[in-house]
Amino acid sequence: MFNSIRPRSKIHYIELAYTLAKKDLKVRYKTASLGFVWAILNPLLMMVVLTAIFSMFIRIKTDVPYSIFVLTGLIPWTFFNLSLSSCTNSIIDNSNLIKKVYFPREIIPISIVFANFINFSLSIIILFLFLFLFSIKITYLLLFLPAIIVVQLTFTIGISLLTSSLNVYYRDIRYIVEATLLMWFYITPVFYPVTMVPERFKAYYFLNPMAGIISSYRDTLLSGKVPDIYILAETASLSLIILFIGYCVFKKIEPVFADLI
């Protein structure tokens, strides 16, 4: 399939990224009867479970129906979680392609992020449907949404470049990432509001870029207020730093990929 692809320009690289993203989606859902529906079902099923636990038993209070509150956190988290877990082993999984054809290797993890971004986009459409059904007003603040998405893409690509390259050297990285994502979920405001975090810890809490990203989504879509510009700027800065580090590490290790895999 890929033997005929010999990219020599940016257009060819974009075409290759598109081909890899499409292949990733096809492989992922090829044997599933519901196909792409699972991209939407996963966060919805998790929403039902978390709503049952945290609104009925623990009774976390939110300004909007808890199901909508938690779905607004689950959708970006699922995008990040799936992207990072899939990307970490992506260089090793594509060893045959790497050995056969030359192209910038970063296209592999980036294409996986964008494959997951398609799922994310479908989930966002479902979220808007829920907002309509629950009579949650969409305001001009929706204009902030593209900026928040760009910040999340920047962070997700950056950390994916880092883990996918390090995993070539240290095969334990994929297992460390899996364990870290489990803990990361609980220190990110997916199922609880940021107001529950003690004020004295918030400066450290928002060093987690996903905390700032999910808070900004909620401010924009649910709270009817401008996202905290300081937090969004801090999150964007951290995301750019992660992207820079991830890219530098990736390009440093890239020349020996073929030898190590």
Tab-separated table of N, CA and C in Angstrom, residues 36-45 119 122-123:
chain	number	residue	atom	x	y	z
A	36	PHE	N	-17.872	3.526	13.575
A	36	PHE	CA	-17.588	4.852	14.129
A	36	PHE	C	-18.492	5.211	15.307
A	37	VAL	N	-19.610	4.500	15.446
A	37	VAL	CA	-20.529	4.805	16.552
A	37	VAL	C	-19.813	4.675	17.892
A	38	TRP	N	-18.809	3.790	17.958
A	38	TRP	CA	-18.079	3.620	19.212
A	38	TRP	C	-17.316	4.879	19.617
A	39	ALA	N	-16.964	5.693	18.659
A	39	ALA	CA	-16.281	6.956	18.965
A	39	ALA	C	-17.167	7.847	19.818
A	40	ILE	N	-18.484	7.717	19.628
A	40	ILE	CA	-19.449	8.517	20.373
A	40	ILE	C	-19.927	7.769	21.611
A	41	LEU	N	-20.081	6.437	21.478
A	41	LEU	CA	-20.610	5.639	22.583
A	41	LEU	C	-19.695	5.618	23.796
A	42	ASN	N	-18.383	5.566	23.571
A	42	ASN	CA	-17.445	5.472	24.697
A	42	ASN	C	-17.626	6.593	25.719
A	43	PRO	N	-17.548	7.882	25.310
A	43	PRO	CA	-17.763	8.939	26.309
A	43	PRO	C	-19.181	8.961	26.862
A	44	LEU	N	-20.177	8.568	26.047
A	44	LEU	CA	-21.562	8.562	26.527
A	44	LEU	C	-21.762	7.506	27.612
A	45	LEU	N	-21.202	6.319	27.413
A	45	LEU	CA	-21.320	5.264	28.422
A	45	LEU	C	-20.603	5.656	29.707
A	119	ASN	N	-12.705	11.591	15.561
A	119	ASN	CA	-13.629	11.075	16.575
A	119	ASN	C	-14.062	12.175	17.532
A	122	LEU	N	-16.707	14.399	15.981
A	122	LEU	CA	-18.029	13.765	15.996
A	122	LEU	C	-18.659	13.868	17.384
A	123	SER	N	-17.836	13.672	18.412
A	123	SER	CA	-18.334	13.759	19.787
A	123	SER	C	-18.766	15.176	20.138
